Tab-separated table of C-alpha atoms in Angstrom:
chain	number	residue	atom	x	y	z
B	13	MET	CA	25.067	-99.052	-7.304
B	14	LYS	CA	21.528	-98.375	-6.216
B	15	GLN	CA	22.064	-94.997	-4.545
B	16	HIS	CA	18.300	-94.575	-4.215
B	17	LEU	CA	18.296	-97.385	-1.609
B	18	VAL	CA	20.968	-95.578	0.419
B	19	ASP	CA	18.961	-92.347	0.170
B	20	ALA	CA	15.817	-94.265	1.180
B	21	TYR	CA	17.560	-95.679	4.289
B	22	TYR	CA	18.375	-92.110	5.361
B	23	ARG	CA	14.789	-90.913	4.734
B	24	MET	CA	13.305	-93.954	6.512
B	25	LEU	CA	15.549	-93.320	9.505
B	26	GLY	CA	14.274	-89.734	9.634
B	27	ARG	CA	10.654	-90.852	9.377
B	28	LEU	CA	11.258	-93.446	12.075
B	29	LYS	CA	12.709	-90.871	14.452
B	30	THR	CA	9.787	-88.490	13.816
B	31	ALA	CA	7.235	-91.266	14.388
B	32	LEU	CA	8.937	-92.315	17.595
B	33	GLU	CA	9.027	-88.756	18.900
B	34	ASP	CA	5.329	-88.384	18.102
B	35	ALA	CA	4.327	-91.667	19.763
B	36	GLU	CA	2.295	-91.138	22.931
B	37	HIS	CA	3.088	-94.543	24.381
B	38	LYS	CA	6.473	-96.122	24.076
B	39	ALA	CA	5.107	-99.639	24.225
B	40	ALA	CA	6.982	-102.592	22.800
B	41	PRO	CA	5.801	-102.506	19.177
B	42	VAL	CA	6.370	-98.770	18.599
B	43	VAL	CA	9.649	-99.107	16.696
B	44	GLU	CA	8.341	-101.953	14.559
B	45	ARG	CA	5.168	-99.992	13.705
B	46	ALA	CA	7.243	-96.898	12.926
B	47	ILE	CA	9.504	-98.855	10.553
B	48	GLU	CA	6.440	-100.315	8.833
B	49	ARG	CA	4.939	-96.825	8.455
B	50	ALA	CA	8.239	-95.524	7.033
B	51	GLN	CA	8.233	-98.390	4.503
B	52	GLU	CA	4.623	-97.649	3.522
B	53	THR	CA	5.385	-93.947	3.113
B	54	ALA	CA	8.375	-94.679	0.858
B	55	THR	CA	6.149	-96.925	-1.278
B	56	GLU	CA	3.219	-94.490	-1.376
B	57	LEU	CA	5.492	-91.611	-2.421
B	58	GLY	CA	6.945	-93.757	-5.195
B	59	GLU	CA	10.452	-93.577	-3.716
B	60	LEU	CA	10.749	-97.368	-3.582
B	61	THR	CA	8.908	-100.468	-4.676
B	62	ARG	CA	7.299	-102.465	-1.851
B	63	GLU	CA	10.102	-105.033	-2.096
B	64	GLU	CA	12.800	-102.347	-1.900
B	65	ALA	CA	11.066	-100.670	1.051
B	66	GLU	CA	10.909	-103.977	2.928
B	67	ARG	CA	14.583	-104.631	2.204
B	68	VAL	CA	15.683	-101.157	3.360
B	69	GLY	CA	13.416	-101.422	6.425
B	70	GLY	CA	15.090	-104.740	7.219
B	71	TYR	CA	18.544	-103.166	7.016
B	72	LEU	CA	17.440	-100.337	9.292
B	73	ARG	CA	15.835	-102.745	11.777
B	74	ARG	CA	18.983	-104.913	11.836
B	75	ASP	CA	21.298	-101.963	12.529
B	76	LEU	CA	19.067	-100.471	15.245
B	77	GLU	CA	18.605	-103.817	16.992
B	78	ASP	CA	22.322	-104.525	16.936
B	79	ALA	CA	23.196	-101.108	18.352
B	80	ALA	CA	20.485	-101.316	21.019
B	81	ARG	CA	21.578	-104.809	22.061
B	82	PHE	CA	25.207	-103.689	22.356
B	83	LEU	CA	24.276	-100.628	24.416
B	84	ALA	CA	21.983	-102.636	26.699
B	85	ASP	CA	24.534	-105.436	27.203
B	86	THR	CA	27.567	-103.229	27.785
B	87	GLY	CA	26.245	-99.933	29.135
B	88	SER	CA	28.584	-98.274	26.623
B	89	GLU	CA	27.922	-95.211	24.530
B	90	LEU	CA	26.940	-95.211	20.846
B	91	GLY	CA	30.480	-94.164	19.867
B	92	GLU	CA	31.810	-97.422	21.308
B	93	TRP	CA	29.440	-99.424	19.105
B	94	LEU	CA	30.457	-97.397	16.069
B	95	ARG	CA	34.200	-97.775	16.778
B	96	PHE	CA	34.844	-94.168	15.930
B	97	ASP	CA	34.164	-90.694	17.179
B	98	LEU	CA	30.635	-89.459	16.519
B	99	GLN	CA	32.173	-86.108	15.518
B	100	LEU	CA	33.350	-87.827	12.330
B	101	VAL	CA	29.781	-88.730	11.423
B	102	GLU	CA	27.460	-86.295	9.704
B	103	LYS	CA	25.696	-84.524	12.589
B	104	GLY	CA	22.148	-85.029	11.323
B	105	LEU	CA	22.726	-88.703	10.709
B	106	ALA	CA	24.249	-89.241	14.156
B	107	ASP	CA	21.273	-87.495	15.789
B	108	LEU	CA	18.746	-89.537	13.780
B	109	PHE	CA	20.465	-92.792	14.612
B	110	ARG	CA	20.997	-91.976	18.297
B	111	GLY	CA	17.326	-91.067	18.798
B	112	SER	CA	16.092	-94.205	17.057
B	113	VAL	CA	18.505	-96.430	18.983
B	114	ASP	CA	17.227	-94.984	22.278
B	115	TYR	CA	13.668	-96.049	21.434
B	116	THR	CA	14.859	-99.396	20.151
B	117	ARG	CA	16.725	-100.030	23.403
B	118	VAL	CA	13.440	-99.555	25.293
B	119	GLU	CA	11.863	-102.268	23.152
B	120	LEU	CA	14.849	-104.582	23.271
B	121	GLY	CA	13.379	-106.890	25.896
B	122	GLN	CA	10.706	-108.024	23.477
B	123	LEU	CA	13.098	-108.038	20.532
B	124	ALA	CA	15.744	-110.166	22.265
B	125	GLU	CA	15.116	-113.317	20.278
B	126	ARG	CA	15.302	-111.533	16.956
B	127	ALA	CA	18.249	-109.403	18.075
B	128	ASP	CA	20.209	-112.539	18.957
B	129	ALA	CA	19.815	-113.693	15.363
B	130	VAL	CA	21.427	-110.452	14.176
B	131	GLY	CA	25.052	-110.950	13.503
B	132	GLU	CA	25.786	-111.057	9.819
B	133	TRP	CA	25.989	-108.302	7.275
B	134	HIS	CA	26.478	-109.167	3.600
B	135	SER	CA	28.013	-107.288	0.700
B	136	GLY	CA	25.333	-105.704	-1.431
B	137	GLU	CA	23.249	-104.824	1.624
B	138	ILE	CA	22.975	-101.318	3.022
B	139	THR	CA	24.308	-100.470	6.459
B	140	GLY	CA	24.212	-97.471	8.711
B	141	ILE	CA	27.175	-95.912	10.439
B	142	GLY	CA	29.663	-98.133	12.252
B	143	THR	CA	32.424	-100.667	11.703
B	144	LEU	CA	32.083	-104.064	10.059
B	145	GLN	CA	34.765	-106.762	10.116
B	146	CYS	CA	35.204	-109.362	7.379
B	147	LYS	CA	34.498	-112.803	8.811
B	148	ALA	CA	37.003	-114.362	6.405
B	149	CYS	CA	40.130	-112.236	6.955
B	150	GLY	CA	39.355	-109.729	9.728
B	151	GLU	CA	39.641	-106.605	7.558
B	152	LYS	CA	37.620	-103.711	9.060
B	153	LEU	CA	35.428	-101.349	7.057
B	154	HIS	CA	34.391	-98.060	8.683
B	155	PHE	CA	31.101	-96.494	7.569
B	156	HIS	CA	30.800	-92.807	8.398
B	157	HIS	CA	27.767	-92.541	6.129
B	158	ILE	CA	24.926	-94.847	5.164
B	159	GLY	CA	26.139	-96.970	2.285
B	160	HIS	CA	26.308	-100.241	0.390
B	161	ILE	CA	28.525	-102.920	1.867
B	162	PRO	CA	31.195	-103.841	-0.685
B	163	PRO	CA	33.074	-107.119	-0.953
B	164	CYS	CA	36.106	-107.127	1.331
B	165	PRO	CA	38.888	-105.074	-0.279
B	166	LYS	CA	41.484	-107.494	1.123
B	167	CYS	CA	40.082	-110.990	0.425
B	168	HIS	CA	36.827	-110.281	-1.490
B	169	GLY	CA	34.801	-111.927	1.295
B	170	THR	CA	31.117	-111.084	1.453
B	171	VAL	CA	30.125	-111.737	5.091
B	172	TYR	CA	30.819	-109.301	7.926
B	173	ARG	CA	30.093	-108.865	11.619
B	174	ARG	CA	29.617	-105.600	13.519
B	175	VAL	CA	32.486	-104.716	15.841
B	176	SER	CA	32.810	-102.245	18.686
B	177	ARG	CA	35.853	-100.616	20.255
B	178	ASP	CA	35.787	-103.381	22.867
B	179	ASP	CA	36.253	-106.054	20.188
B	180	THR	CA	39.802	-107.131	19.488
């Protein structure tokens, strides 16, 4: 499968975190601008085509918005959203994701409408760390690394939802 898209997600997440740390003002559009800059950088460096960069940026945006919405709504920790211990996740990846989610949570008020539309993940897409549940049969897939979402190993379904430890 297209491993370069998985690698690009990781690099974009790193660029996003760096851009957010460098931002003087943490105004509402900072995360969106940082994702756009990360996409442009990936394209300019020849890592991805413009279409691939937009697709990977969309995956990253979706995962950050979902995590930020969960944290804002529940007051829980990132580990609750992931459904597993952050110690099981590669340390650098957990730090990158945690830092980006913190900035995204600040912007969540203005992203609420778009965040409410988040809710489906599809096989073939790329996802960050966390747990997805098959909408067809309930099978759970745990992602400890950035990766492609496969068809459900139990029923071959292709649509998932993000679950947290609070979900039954």
